[in-house]
Structure formats: C-alpha cells, structure tokens
Amino acid sequence: MAYKRKDLLGMKDLTKEEILYLLETAQKFTEINERDVKKVPTLKGKTVINLFFEPSTRTRTSFEIAGKRLSADTINFTASSSSTTKGETLIDTVKNMEAMKSDIFVVRHSYSGAVKYIAEHTDAKIINAGDGLNEHPTQALLDMLTIRQSKGRLEGIEVAIIGDITHSRVARSDVWAMTKLGVNVRLFGPTTMIPKHSQVFGCRVCKSMNEAVEGADVIIMLRIQRERQGKLLIPSTKEYAKYFGLTKDKLALAKPDALVMHPGPINRGVELMSNVADGDNSGVLKQVTNGVAVRMAALYILGIGNNKGGIDENAS
C-alpha cells in the first residue's frame, strides 16, 4: 500500500507516489458511482463525522455521499449547533466525539493549521476538508483526476490558475500537487491577490490575462474570497470581470480543447461568464462528480488502515 499515513492533511508533504495512489484509487471508485446500486460494504461498521466549523455545501455533501456509499455511518456536525458556541474548546469537542468510538473526522475550519492541530491530539483519522488559507487536498485531487480523464495525462500539461491566489487554499493544494506530477502551472490575478513570495511555488506568474490563457490546456478560475479578506482588494466586481474574468474571447487564446474548471461556488459574470461556465469546454460539473469518487478514496484508504485487500465490489 502506497499510502500509510494516519491522516490526509495536505498535498505539500505528500510524495508523488502517494498522490498517484490516491488518484488511482479514486479512478476505481468512479465506476461504482455509475452503477444502479451505488454502494459497497467496504467501511460498514465505521463511523465518519463531518466536523465543519465553516459553511460548506459541495464539500460536506460530497463527503456525506461518499461515506454512505462506502456503507459507513456518516454524521454531519455544524459549529452553530455545537458546544463550541458555549465555550467548549476545539480539542474537547473532538475528544468527546472520539470517546464515542468515531473512526474518521472530516474537518473544515477557518483557521490555517487547525486541522493539523486536531490530528496531533487524536488517534482518529483526520481528513482536511479545508483549513483557512492553507490547503484543501481533496479538491486538488479531484481537479487532477478531472484533468487526467480529459487529457489522458498530467505530465507536461499547461495549467493556468487565475484569480484570488493569495486567499485560495485550493490554489495552494493544486500547485503543491500538480508541480510534483510534472504539470506546468502558471498563476495570474490582481497584484493585490498574488502572494508576495509567490516564487516559493515554483510557478510562472503572468502579467496579463492573455499571457495566462494563451496556449493553456486547462484554465482553473477562482472566485474572490471575500470572507477571507480583511478588506476588498479590488475597486469593483465589474472592473474585476473586465480584466480578470474568463470570456469566450479570452478562452479562444487557449488550446481549442482547453478544459475550464472552477472549484465553486461560481460568481457568474464575475470570474466566469455563463456562456463559458455552461459551454462545451466546461468541466465544472465533472469536477463535482469526481469529488465523490475522490472522497470515497480518501475515506477508504484511511478507513482500512493497514488492512490488506482491494475494494469490495459486492453491494451491501
């Protein structure tokens, strides 16, 4: 087994082999999701708790569906209805749930490093569903799975990531993972939304939208992360759309079969025009579909631990 870690916290520290193992496992689960009976008994008897301290629709629902398709008992937890609102500490909350013999926690938190902190204080398996400005590893995995399905490979592919790079944990996880797999990544966005020390990513930082899009195989558009900005870093969304939004005319500069992606939610008419989001080049809904397979893979790999054997193909 190529993945022997207790947790899945981010892409930065994973090896190329570990990332490929996660992708290969996810690819196997895509077939199960096409069946009439989309369920296998692989994690029957395991308890998965979706521990979300930050709002989420796609990620939480995706993990919930993934857990149930693996026959795990899946429970959703939201911070607004938890004892943390009464002053209970984060670790006490986790420890109490661990005491109920829970096996896997899927955690989303608004503070960078919070998920790692939880992982260091519990014996349960932890999956990072997004922490602050740090990482969102399963989003990077579903992005790469979608690209590989579309292009047949990852190595040598030209990927442009455009938008609010500074505040995007998706961008960070994508960059860390893709560069390890030989993807050529270029970044572009408003100067106020590009990290000051972007050279640490080892990517080309473009100076214009045309430069970013020209010849690209894949374009990943990011939304403006208003909730993570201390102040609005652009004059207006109308101006942002003019200079940083992806239109059909700008898309024409990319390769004819360029794949357009977005982690969601899309701000239509701002970073992505509707005729592009819904056009023939769009892979947005395919990303959502692959999100379930990727999260099934993550739960499966951590859930079986060091147990030997492949995916149980028999429906429960």
PDB file of C-alpha atoms in Angstrom:
ATOM      1  CA  MET A   1       0.000   0.000   0.000  1.00  0.00           C
ATOM      2  CA  ALA A   2       1.484   3.318  -1.122  1.00  0.00           C
ATOM      3  CA  TYR A   3      -0.282   5.475   1.494  1.00  0.00           C
ATOM      4  CA  LYS A   4       0.495   4.665   5.115  1.00  0.00           C
ATOM      5  CA  ARG A   5      -0.159   7.986   6.852  1.00  0.00           C
ATOM      6  CA  LYS A   6      -2.782   8.251   9.591  1.00  0.00           C
ATOM      7  CA  ASP A   7      -4.284  11.408   8.103  1.00  0.00           C
ATOM      8  CA  LEU A   8      -4.768  13.338   4.874  1.00  0.00           C
ATOM      9  CA  LEU A   9      -3.865  16.922   5.786  1.00  0.00           C
ATOM     10  CA  GLY A  10      -2.468  18.444   2.606  1.00  0.00           C
ATOM     11  CA  MET A  11      -0.625  17.989  -0.667  1.00  0.00           C
ATOM     12  CA  LYS A  12       2.561  19.824   0.280  1.00  0.00           C
ATOM     13  CA  ASP A  13       4.054  16.972   2.303  1.00  0.00           C
ATOM     14  CA  LEU A  14       2.873  14.062   0.138  1.00  0.00           C
ATOM     15  CA  THR A  15       5.151  12.235  -2.272  1.00  0.00           C
ATOM     16  CA  LYS A  16       4.417  11.810  -5.960  1.00  0.00           C
ATOM     17  CA  GLU A  17       3.745   8.117  -5.309  1.00  0.00           C
ATOM     18  CA  GLU A  18       1.230   8.861  -2.560  1.00  0.00           C
ATOM     19  CA  ILE A  19      -0.649  11.336  -4.749  1.00  0.00           C
ATOM     20  CA  LEU A  20      -0.772   8.874  -7.648  1.00  0.00           C
ATOM     21  CA  TYR A  21      -2.043   6.142  -5.339  1.00  0.00           C
ATOM     22  CA  LEU A  22      -4.876   8.400  -4.184  1.00  0.00           C
ATOM     23  CA  LEU A  23      -5.740   9.229  -7.800  1.00  0.00           C
ATOM     24  CA  GLU A  24      -5.667   5.592  -8.931  1.00  0.00           C
ATOM     25  CA  THR A  25      -7.926   4.596  -6.056  1.00  0.00           C
ATOM     26  CA  ALA A  26     -10.345   7.424  -6.871  1.00  0.00           C
ATOM     27  CA  GLN A  27     -10.472   6.326 -10.500  1.00  0.00           C
ATOM     28  CA  LYS A  28     -11.650   2.883  -9.388  1.00  0.00           C
ATOM     29  CA  PHE A  29     -14.466   4.430  -7.409  1.00  0.00           C
ATOM     30  CA  THR A  30     -15.745   6.384 -10.434  1.00  0.00           C
ATOM     31  CA  GLU A  31     -17.084   3.092 -11.824  1.00  0.00           C
ATOM     32  CA  ILE A  32     -19.006   2.324  -8.632  1.00  0.00           C
ATOM     33  CA  ASN A  33     -20.681   5.729  -8.850  1.00  0.00           C
ATOM     34  CA  GLU A  34     -22.048   4.835 -12.296  1.00  0.00           C
ATOM     35  CA  ARG A  35     -23.879   1.726 -11.078  1.00  0.00           C
ATOM     36  CA  ASP A  36     -27.599   1.464 -10.390  1.00  0.00           C
ATOM     37  CA  VAL A  37     -26.735   0.442  -6.822  1.00  0.00           C
ATOM     38  CA  LYS A  38     -24.013   2.903  -5.836  1.00  0.00           C
ATOM     39  CA  LYS A  39     -22.937   1.210  -2.635  1.00  0.00           C
ATOM     40  CA  VAL A  40     -20.249  -1.152  -1.363  1.00  0.00           C
ATOM     41  CA  PRO A  41     -19.823  -2.547   2.187  1.00  0.00           C
ATOM     42  CA  THR A  42     -16.162  -1.550   2.486  1.00  0.00           C
ATOM     43  CA  LEU A  43     -16.494   0.683   5.579  1.00  0.00           C
ATOM     44  CA  LYS A  44     -19.530  -0.969   7.142  1.00  0.00           C
ATOM     45  CA  GLY A  45     -19.323  -0.500  10.912  1.00  0.00           C
ATOM     46  CA  LYS A  46     -17.069   2.576  10.661  1.00  0.00           C
ATOM     47  CA  THR A  47     -18.248   5.977  11.874  1.00  0.00           C
ATOM     48  CA  VAL A  48     -17.382   9.124   9.901  1.00  0.00           C
ATOM     49  CA  ILE A  49     -18.103  12.551  11.386  1.00  0.00           C
ATOM     50  CA  ASN A  50     -18.138  15.600   9.126  1.00  0.00           C
ATOM     51  CA  LEU A  51     -16.861  18.242  11.531  1.00  0.00           C
ATOM     52  CA  PHE A  52     -17.479  21.566   9.779  1.00  0.00           C
ATOM     53  CA  PHE A  53     -16.672  24.818  11.598  1.00  0.00           C
ATOM     54  CA  GLU A  54     -17.104  26.771   8.365  1.00  0.00           C
ATOM     55  CA  PRO A  55     -20.012  26.849   5.871  1.00  0.00           C
ATOM     56  CA  SER A  56     -19.910  24.357   3.014  1.00  0.00           C
ATOM     57  CA  THR A  57     -22.313  22.863   0.516  1.00  0.00           C
ATOM     58  CA  ARG A  58     -20.437  20.817  -2.102  1.00  0.00           C
ATOM     59  CA  THR A  59     -17.614  19.506   0.084  1.00  0.00           C
ATOM     60  CA  ARG A  60     -19.787  18.477   3.019  1.00  0.00           C
ATOM     61  CA  THR A  61     -22.458  16.894   0.821  1.00  0.00           C
ATOM     62  CA  SER A  62     -19.786  15.146  -1.228  1.00  0.00           C
ATOM     63  CA  PHE A  63     -18.166  13.635   1.880  1.00  0.00           C
ATOM     64  CA  GLU A  64     -21.569  12.613   3.226  1.00  0.00           C
ATOM     65  CA  ILE A  65     -22.480  10.825  -0.004  1.00  0.00           C
ATOM     66  CA  ALA A  66     -19.002   9.247  -0.159  1.00  0.00           C
ATOM     67  CA  GLY A  67     -19.286   7.874   3.371  1.00  0.00           C
ATOM     68  CA  LYS A  68     -22.747   6.446   2.785  1.00  0.00           C
ATOM     69  CA  ARG A  69     -21.729   4.814  -0.498  1.00  0.00           C
ATOM     70  CA  LEU A  70     -18.978   3.027   1.444  1.00  0.00           C
ATOM     71  CA  SER A  71     -21.647   1.941   3.988  1.00  0.00           C
ATOM     72  CA  ALA A  72     -20.105   3.977   6.826  1.00  0.00           C
ATOM     73  CA  ASP A  73     -22.305   5.605   9.458  1.00  0.00           C
ATOM     74  CA  THR A  74     -21.966   9.261   8.467  1.00  0.00           C
ATOM     75  CA  ILE A  75     -22.854  12.112  10.806  1.00  0.00           C
ATOM     76  CA  ASN A  76     -22.874  15.824   9.990  1.00  0.00           C
ATOM     77  CA  PHE A  77     -21.726  18.295  12.634  1.00  0.00           C
ATOM     78  CA  THR A  78     -22.025  22.055  12.337  1.00  0.00           C
ATOM     79  CA  ALA A  79     -20.359  24.566  14.642  1.00  0.00           C
ATOM     80  CA  SER A  80     -23.525  26.638  15.123  1.00  0.00           C
ATOM     81  CA  SER A  81     -25.240  23.722  16.872  1.00  0.00           C
ATOM     82  CA  SER A  82     -22.215  22.539  18.859  1.00  0.00           C
ATOM     83  CA  SER A  83     -20.902  23.081  22.373  1.00  0.00           C
ATOM     84  CA  THR A  84     -18.141  25.293  20.947  1.00  0.00           C
ATOM     85  CA  THR A  85     -20.756  28.067  20.988  1.00  0.00           C
ATOM     86  CA  LYS A  86     -20.946  27.527  24.764  1.00  0.00           C
ATOM     87  CA  GLY A  87     -17.205  27.895  25.238  1.00  0.00           C
ATOM     88  CA  GLU A  88     -16.007  24.312  24.815  1.00  0.00           C
ATOM     89  CA  THR A  89     -12.539  24.094  23.266  1.00  0.00           C
ATOM     90  CA  LEU A  90     -11.915  22.617  19.843  1.00  0.00           C
ATOM     91  CA  ILE A  91      -9.926  19.698  21.224  1.00  0.00           C
ATOM     92  CA  ASP A  92     -12.514  18.945  23.923  1.00  0.00           C
ATOM     93  CA  THR A  93     -15.169  18.778  21.222  1.00  0.00           C
ATOM     94  CA  VAL A  94     -13.082  16.331  19.194  1.00  0.00           C
ATOM     95  CA  LYS A  95     -12.118  14.270  22.247  1.00  0.00           C
ATOM     96  CA  ASN A  96     -15.759  13.879  23.259  1.00  0.00           C
ATOM     97  CA  MET A  97     -16.686  12.644  19.796  1.00  0.00           C
ATOM     98  CA  GLU A  98     -13.663  10.348  19.730  1.00  0.00           C
ATOM     99  CA  ALA A  99     -14.847   8.872  23.039  1.00  0.00           C
ATOM    100  CA  MET A 100     -17.973   7.735  21.193  1.00  0.00           C
ATOM    101  CA  LYS A 101     -15.651   5.453  19.173  1.00  0.00           C
ATOM    102  CA  SER A 102     -15.720   7.514  15.982  1.00  0.00           C
ATOM    103  CA  ASP A 103     -13.189   6.420  13.363  1.00  0.00           C
ATOM    104  CA  ILE A 104     -12.712   9.272  10.891  1.00  0.00           C
ATOM    105  CA  PHE A 105     -13.175  13.026  11.230  1.00  0.00           C
ATOM    106  CA  VAL A 106     -13.562  15.157   8.116  1.00  0.00           C
ATOM    107  CA  VAL A 107     -12.695  18.660   9.315  1.00  0.00           C
ATOM    108  CA  ARG A 108     -13.190  22.113   7.828  1.00  0.00           C
ATOM    109  CA  HIS A 109     -12.037  25.117   9.819  1.00  0.00           C
ATOM    110  CA  SER A 110     -11.497  28.815   9.137  1.00  0.00           C
ATOM    111  CA  TYR A 111      -8.042  28.893  10.783  1.00  0.00           C
ATOM    112  CA  SER A 112      -4.959  27.643   8.957  1.00  0.00           C
ATOM    113  CA  GLY A 113      -3.339  24.781  10.846  1.00  0.00           C
ATOM    114  CA  ALA A 114      -6.422  23.957  12.927  1.00  0.00           C
ATOM    115  CA  VAL A 115      -6.889  20.593  11.205  1.00  0.00           C
ATOM    116  CA  LYS A 116      -3.261  19.594  11.797  1.00  0.00           C
ATOM    117  CA  TYR A 117      -3.657  20.620  15.444  1.00  0.00           C
ATOM    118  CA  ILE A 118      -6.667  18.319  15.767  1.00  0.00           C
ATOM    119  CA  ALA A 119      -4.794  15.462  14.064  1.00  0.00           C
ATOM    120  CA  GLU A 120      -1.957  15.771  16.587  1.00  0.00           C
ATOM    121  CA  HIS A 121      -4.379  15.430  19.513  1.00  0.00           C
ATOM    122  CA  THR A 122      -6.498  12.468  18.450  1.00  0.00           C
ATOM    123  CA  ASP A 123      -5.980   8.845  17.471  1.00  0.00           C
ATOM    124  CA  ALA A 124      -8.860   9.084  14.992  1.00  0.00           C
ATOM    125  CA  LYS A 125      -8.103   9.505  11.297  1.00  0.00           C
ATOM    126  CA  ILE A 126      -8.356  13.103  10.062  1.00  0.00           C
ATOM    127  CA  ILE A 127      -9.138  14.398   6.569  1.00  0.00           C
ATOM    128  CA  ASN A 128      -8.639  18.083   5.861  1.00  0.00           C
ATOM    129  CA  ALA A 129     -11.729  19.484   4.123  1.00  0.00           C
ATOM    130  CA  GLY A 130     -10.183  22.971   4.004  1.00  0.00           C
ATOM    131  CA  ASP A 131      -8.363  24.982   6.665  1.00  0.00           C
ATOM    132  CA  GLY A 132      -8.154  28.749   6.402  1.00  0.00           C
ATOM    133  CA  LEU A 133      -5.708  29.906   3.740  1.00  0.00           C
ATOM    134  CA  ASN A 134      -3.700  26.700   3.953  1.00  0.00           C
ATOM    135  CA  GLU A 135      -4.896  23.673   1.959  1.00  0.00           C
ATOM    136  CA  HIS A 136      -7.857  21.769   0.524  1.00  0.00           C
ATOM    137  CA  PRO A 137      -6.301  18.438  -0.513  1.00  0.00           C
ATOM    138  CA  THR A 138      -9.346  16.572  -1.814  1.00  0.00           C
ATOM    139  CA  GLN A 139     -10.175  19.497  -4.126  1.00  0.00           C
ATOM    140  CA  ALA A 140      -6.692  19.250  -5.631  1.00  0.00           C
ATOM    141  CA  LEU A 141      -7.158  15.507  -6.105  1.00  0.00           C
ATOM    142  CA  LEU A 142     -10.495  15.899  -7.870  1.00  0.00           C
ATOM    143  CA  ASP A 143      -9.014  18.649 -10.044  1.00  0.00           C
ATOM    144  CA  MET A 144      -6.163  16.381 -11.119  1.00  0.00           C
ATOM    145  CA  LEU A 145      -8.478  13.420 -11.657  1.00  0.00           C
ATOM    146  CA  THR A 146     -10.682  15.563 -13.902  1.00  0.00           C
ATOM    147  CA  ILE A 147      -7.681  16.821 -15.877  1.00  0.00           C
ATOM    148  CA  ARG A 148      -6.240  13.338 -16.331  1.00  0.00           C
ATOM    149  CA  GLN A 149      -9.570  11.969 -17.530  1.00  0.00           C
ATOM    150  CA  SER A 150      -9.877  14.799 -20.036  1.00  0.00           C
ATOM    151  CA  LYS A 151      -6.280  14.942 -21.262  1.00  0.00           C
ATOM    152  CA  GLY A 152      -5.122  11.366 -20.650  1.00  0.00           C
ATOM    153  CA  ARG A 153      -2.109  12.511 -18.643  1.00  0.00           C
ATOM    154  CA  LEU A 154      -0.835  15.116 -16.201  1.00  0.00           C
ATOM    155  CA  GLU A 155       2.853  15.450 -17.020  1.00  0.00           C
ATOM    156  CA  GLY A 156       3.547  18.322 -19.385  1.00  0.00           C
ATOM    157  CA  ILE A 157       0.028  19.744 -19.217  1.00  0.00           C
ATOM    158  CA  GLU A 158      -0.178  23.558 -19.180  1.00  0.00           C
ATOM    159  CA  VAL A 159      -2.499  24.722 -16.380  1.00  0.00           C
ATOM    160  CA  ALA A 160      -3.423  28.357 -15.706  1.00  0.00           C
ATOM    161  CA  ILE A 161      -4.808  29.182 -12.249  1.00  0.00           C
ATOM    162  CA  ILE A 162      -6.447  32.598 -12.313  1.00  0.00           C
ATOM    163  CA  GLY A 163      -7.991  34.755  -9.601  1.00  0.00           C
ATOM    164  CA  ASP A 164      -7.557  35.289  -5.883  1.00  0.00           C
ATOM    165  CA  ILE A 165      -4.407  33.198  -5.418  1.00  0.00           C
ATOM    166  CA  THR A 166      -3.448  34.709  -2.044  1.00  0.00           C
ATOM    167  CA  HIS A 167      -6.610  33.655  -0.242  1.00  0.00           C
ATOM    168  CA  SER A 168      -7.208  30.353  -2.063  1.00  0.00           C
ATOM    169  CA  ARG A 169      -6.407  27.104  -0.274  1.00  0.00           C
ATOM    170  CA  VAL A 170      -7.476  25.338  -3.485  1.00  0.00           C
ATOM    171  CA  ALA A 171      -4.715  27.111  -5.424  1.00  0.00           C
ATOM    172  CA  ARG A 172      -2.121  26.093  -2.842  1.00  0.00           C
ATOM    173  CA  SER A 173      -3.092  22.431  -2.854  1.00  0.00           C
ATOM    174  CA  ASP A 174      -3.303  22.413  -6.654  1.00  0.00           C
ATOM    175  CA  VAL A 175       0.154  23.938  -7.022  1.00  0.00           C
ATOM    176  CA  TRP A 176       1.846  21.666  -4.468  1.00  0.00           C
ATOM    177  CA  ALA A 177       0.347  18.544  -6.034  1.00  0.00           C
ATOM    178  CA  MET A 178       0.498  19.403  -9.718  1.00  0.00           C
ATOM    179  CA  THR A 179       4.125  20.503  -9.750  1.00  0.00           C
ATOM    180  CA  LYS A 180       5.108  17.164  -8.188  1.00  0.00           C
ATOM    181  CA  LEU A 181       3.356  15.371 -11.039  1.00  0.00           C
ATOM    182  CA  GLY A 182       5.055  17.353 -13.804  1.00  0.00           C
ATOM    183  CA  VAL A 183       2.258  19.818 -14.555  1.00  0.00           C
ATOM    184  CA  ASN A 184       3.372  23.250 -15.756  1.00  0.00           C
ATOM    185  CA  VAL A 185       1.442  25.735 -13.635  1.00  0.00           C
ATOM    186  CA  ARG A 186       1.092  29.449 -14.343  1.00  0.00           C
ATOM    187  CA  LEU A 187      -0.597  31.935 -11.986  1.00  0.00           C
ATOM    188  CA  PHE A 188      -2.426  35.179 -12.642  1.00  0.00           C
ATOM    189  CA  GLY A 189      -4.625  37.589 -10.716  1.00  0.00           C
ATOM    190  CA  PRO A 190      -4.790  41.145  -9.410  1.00  0.00           C
ATOM    191  CA  THR A 191      -1.472  42.187  -7.867  1.00  0.00           C
ATOM    192  CA  THR A 192      -3.324  42.566  -4.557  1.00  0.00           C
ATOM    193  CA  MET A 193      -4.270  38.879  -4.765  1.00  0.00           C
ATOM    194  CA  ILE A 194      -0.910  37.373  -5.700  1.00  0.00           C
ATOM    195  CA  PRO A 195       1.261  36.231  -2.754  1.00  0.00           C
ATOM    196  CA  LYS A 196       4.274  38.487  -2.156  1.00  0.00           C
ATOM    197  CA  HIS A 197       6.583  35.471  -2.051  1.00  0.00           C
ATOM    198  CA  SER A 198       4.949  33.551  -4.912  1.00  0.00           C
ATOM    199  CA  GLN A 199       8.348  32.277  -6.078  1.00  0.00           C
ATOM    200  CA  VAL A 200       8.110  29.616  -3.364  1.00  0.00           C
ATOM    201  CA  PHE A 201       5.535  27.848  -5.551  1.00  0.00           C
ATOM    202  CA  GLY A 202       7.998  27.495  -8.394  1.00  0.00           C
ATOM    203  CA  CYS A 203       5.379  28.667 -10.899  1.00  0.00           C
ATOM    204  CA  ARG A 204       5.365  31.268 -13.617  1.00  0.00           C
ATOM    205  CA  VAL A 205       3.472  34.382 -12.550  1.00  0.00           C
ATOM    206  CA  CYS A 206       1.854  36.017 -15.586  1.00  0.00           C
ATOM    207  CA  LYS A 207       1.479  39.754 -16.136  1.00  0.00           C
ATOM    208  CA  SER A 208      -1.730  39.707 -18.179  1.00  0.00           C
ATOM    209  CA  MET A 209      -4.824  37.631 -18.776  1.00  0.00           C
ATOM    210  CA  ASN A 210      -3.751  36.980 -22.346  1.00  0.00           C
ATOM    211  CA  GLU A 211      -0.377  35.637 -21.205  1.00  0.00           C
ATOM    212  CA  ALA A 212      -2.056  33.400 -18.637  1.00  0.00           C
ATOM    213  CA  VAL A 213      -4.603  31.918 -21.033  1.00  0.00           C
ATOM    214  CA  GLU A 214      -2.562  31.657 -24.238  1.00  0.00           C
ATOM    215  CA  GLY A 215      -1.836  28.040 -25.146  1.00  0.00           C
ATOM    216  CA  ALA A 216      -3.249  26.657 -21.900  1.00  0.00           C
ATOM    217  CA  ASP A 217      -4.597  23.089 -21.788  1.00  0.00           C
ATOM    218  CA  VAL A 218      -6.548  23.795 -18.598  1.00  0.00           C
ATOM    219  CA  ILE A 219      -7.839  27.005 -17.015  1.00  0.00           C
ATOM    220  CA  ILE A 220      -8.857  26.947 -13.356  1.00  0.00           C
ATOM    221  CA  MET A 221     -10.792  30.051 -12.372  1.00  0.00           C
ATOM    222  CA  LEU A 222     -11.044  31.065  -8.716  1.00  0.00           C
ATOM    223  CA  ARG A 223     -13.652  33.232  -7.042  1.00  0.00           C
ATOM    224  CA  ILE A 224     -12.818  36.289  -4.963  1.00  0.00           C
ATOM    225  CA  GLN A 225     -12.513  35.043  -1.371  1.00  0.00           C
ATOM    226  CA  ARG A 226     -14.386  37.933   0.243  1.00  0.00           C
ATOM    227  CA  GLU A 227     -14.842  36.089   3.540  1.00  0.00           C
ATOM    228  CA  ARG A 228     -11.066  35.707   3.962  1.00  0.00           C
ATOM    229  CA  GLN A 229     -10.079  39.244   3.023  1.00  0.00           C
ATOM    230  CA  GLY A 230      -9.665  41.907   5.645  1.00  0.00           C
ATOM    231  CA  LYS A 231     -10.829  44.454   3.072  1.00  0.00           C
ATOM    232  CA  LEU A 232     -11.997  44.391  -0.522  1.00  0.00           C
ATOM    233  CA  LEU A 233      -8.875  44.298  -2.688  1.00  0.00           C
ATOM    234  CA  ILE A 234     -10.461  45.427  -5.961  1.00  0.00           C
ATOM    235  CA  PRO A 235     -12.321  48.625  -6.923  1.00  0.00           C
ATOM    236  CA  SER A 236     -15.450  46.732  -8.067  1.00  0.00           C
ATOM    237  CA  THR A 237     -16.620  43.339  -9.304  1.00  0.00           C
ATOM    238  CA  LYS A 238     -17.446  44.953 -12.661  1.00  0.00           C
ATOM    239  CA  GLU A 239     -13.826  46.029 -13.095  1.00  0.00           C
ATOM    240  CA  TYR A 240     -12.619  42.617 -11.923  1.00  0.00           C
ATOM    241  CA  ALA A 241     -14.786  40.896 -14.530  1.00  0.00           C
ATOM    242  CA  LYS A 242     -13.367  43.132 -17.261  1.00  0.00           C
ATOM    243  CA  TYR A 243      -9.701  42.417 -16.533  1.00  0.00           C
ATOM    244  CA  PHE A 244      -9.718  39.017 -14.796  1.00  0.00           C
ATOM    245  CA  GLY A 245     -12.932  37.306 -15.852  1.00  0.00           C
ATOM    246  CA  LEU A 246     -12.893  34.482 -18.418  1.00  0.00           C
ATOM    247  CA  THR A 247     -14.953  35.298 -21.507  1.00  0.00           C
ATOM    248  CA  LYS A 248     -15.324  33.348 -24.746  1.00  0.00           C
ATOM    249  CA  ASP A 249     -12.970  35.763 -26.492  1.00  0.00           C
ATOM    250  CA  LYS A 250     -10.238  35.212 -23.900  1.00  0.00           C
ATOM    251  CA  LEU A 251     -10.846  31.453 -23.929  1.00  0.00           C
ATOM    252  CA  ALA A 252     -10.157  31.473 -27.684  1.00  0.00           C
ATOM    253  CA  LEU A 253      -6.491  32.179 -26.871  1.00  0.00           C
ATOM    254  CA  ALA A 254      -6.167  28.804 -25.134  1.00  0.00           C
ATOM    255  CA  LYS A 255      -5.942  25.493 -26.943  1.00  0.00           C
ATOM    256  CA  PRO A 256      -9.163  24.593 -28.801  1.00  0.00           C
ATOM    257  CA  ASP A 257      -9.910  21.730 -26.421  1.00  0.00           C
ATOM    258  CA  ALA A 258      -8.926  23.657 -23.290  1.00  0.00           C
ATOM    259  CA  LEU A 259     -10.701  22.469 -20.149  1.00  0.00           C
ATOM    260  CA  VAL A 260     -12.312  25.178 -17.991  1.00  0.00           C
ATOM    261  CA  MET A 261     -12.596  24.402 -14.293  1.00  0.00           C
ATOM    262  CA  HIS A 262     -13.802  26.107 -11.104  1.00  0.00           C
ATOM    263  CA  PRO A 263     -13.898  24.812  -7.502  1.00  0.00           C
ATOM    264  CA  GLY A 264     -17.242  26.552  -6.884  1.00  0.00           C
ATOM    265  CA  PRO A 265     -19.304  28.339  -5.976  1.00  0.00           C
ATOM    266  CA  ILE A 266     -19.186  30.289  -9.244  1.00  0.00           C
ATOM    267  CA  ASN A 267     -19.841  34.016  -9.248  1.00  0.00           C
ATOM    268  CA  ARG A 268     -21.361  34.162 -12.724  1.00  0.00           C
ATOM    269  CA  GLY A 269     -20.494  37.279 -14.614  1.00  0.00           C
ATOM    270  CA  VAL A 270     -17.510  37.994 -12.376  1.00  0.00           C
ATOM    271  CA  GLU A 271     -14.704  35.440 -12.720  1.00  0.00           C
ATOM    272  CA  LEU A 272     -16.568  33.225 -15.167  1.00  0.00           C
ATOM    273  CA  MET A 273     -19.147  34.183 -17.773  1.00  0.00           C
ATOM    274  CA  SER A 274     -22.205  31.929 -18.059  1.00  0.00           C
ATOM    275  CA  ASN A 275     -21.575  31.018 -21.694  1.00  0.00           C
ATOM    276  CA  VAL A 276     -18.159  29.699 -20.631  1.00  0.00           C
ATOM    277  CA  ALA A 277     -19.308  28.021 -17.418  1.00  0.00           C
ATOM    278  CA  ASP A 278     -22.023  26.186 -19.355  1.00  0.00           C
ATOM    279  CA  GLY A 279     -20.080  25.812 -22.605  1.00  0.00           C
ATOM    280  CA  ASP A 280     -18.543  22.803 -24.323  1.00  0.00           C
ATOM    281  CA  ASN A 281     -15.156  23.373 -22.656  1.00  0.00           C
ATOM    282  CA  SER A 282     -16.563  23.360 -19.134  1.00  0.00           C
ATOM    283  CA  GLY A 283     -15.542  20.605 -16.742  1.00  0.00           C
ATOM    284  CA  VAL A 284     -17.203  22.140 -13.673  1.00  0.00           C
ATOM    285  CA  LEU A 285     -19.912  19.503 -13.191  1.00  0.00           C
ATOM    286  CA  LYS A 286     -17.400  16.727 -13.931  1.00  0.00           C
ATOM    287  CA  GLN A 287     -15.349  18.086 -11.032  1.00  0.00           C
ATOM    288  CA  VAL A 288     -18.361  17.743  -8.751  1.00  0.00           C
ATOM    289  CA  THR A 289     -18.921  14.164  -9.921  1.00  0.00           C
ATOM    290  CA  ASN A 290     -15.266  13.292  -9.363  1.00  0.00           C
ATOM    291  CA  GLY A 291     -15.406  14.878  -5.920  1.00  0.00           C
ATOM    292  CA  VAL A 292     -17.479  11.963  -4.641  1.00  0.00           C
ATOM    293  CA  ALA A 293     -15.030   9.386  -6.033  1.00  0.00           C
ATOM    294  CA  VAL A 294     -12.019  11.219  -4.573  1.00  0.00           C
ATOM    295  CA  ARG A 295     -13.629  11.458  -1.138  1.00  0.00           C
ATOM    296  CA  MET A 296     -14.606   7.802  -1.286  1.00  0.00           C
ATOM    297  CA  ALA A 297     -10.947   7.035  -1.994  1.00  0.00           C
ATOM    298  CA  ALA A 298      -9.718   9.148   0.930  1.00  0.00           C
ATOM    299  CA  LEU A 299     -12.197   7.587   3.364  1.00  0.00           C
ATOM    300  CA  TYR A 300     -11.434   4.108   2.059  1.00  0.00           C
ATOM    301  CA  ILE A 301      -7.651   4.449   2.306  1.00  0.00           C
ATOM    302  CA  LEU A 302      -7.730   5.852   5.838  1.00  0.00           C
ATOM    303  CA  GLY A 303     -10.614   3.626   6.902  1.00  0.00           C
ATOM    304  CA  ILE A 304      -8.986   0.321   6.014  1.00  0.00           C
ATOM    305  CA  GLY A 305      -5.656   1.406   7.527  1.00  0.00           C
ATOM    306  CA  ASN A 306      -3.075  -1.304   7.080  1.00  0.00           C
ATOM    307  CA  ASN A 307      -5.662  -3.966   6.255  1.00  0.00           C
ATOM    308  CA  LYS A 308      -4.830  -5.837   3.094  1.00  0.00           C
ATOM    309  CA  GLY A 309      -7.176  -6.423   0.215  1.00  0.00           C
ATOM    310  CA  GLY A 310      -8.791  -4.410  -2.533  1.00  0.00           C
ATOM    311  CA  ILE A 311     -12.110  -2.665  -2.869  1.00  0.00           C
ATOM    312  CA  ASP A 312     -15.001  -4.975  -2.039  1.00  0.00           C
ATOM    313  CA  GLU A 313     -17.073  -4.900  -5.225  1.00  0.00           C
ATOM    314  CA  ASN A 314     -20.171  -6.501  -3.690  1.00  0.00           C
ATOM    315  CA  ALA A 315     -23.066  -4.184  -2.963  1.00  0.00           C
ATOM    316  CA  SER A 316     -24.324  -4.325   0.600  1.00  0.00           C
TER     317      SER A 316
END
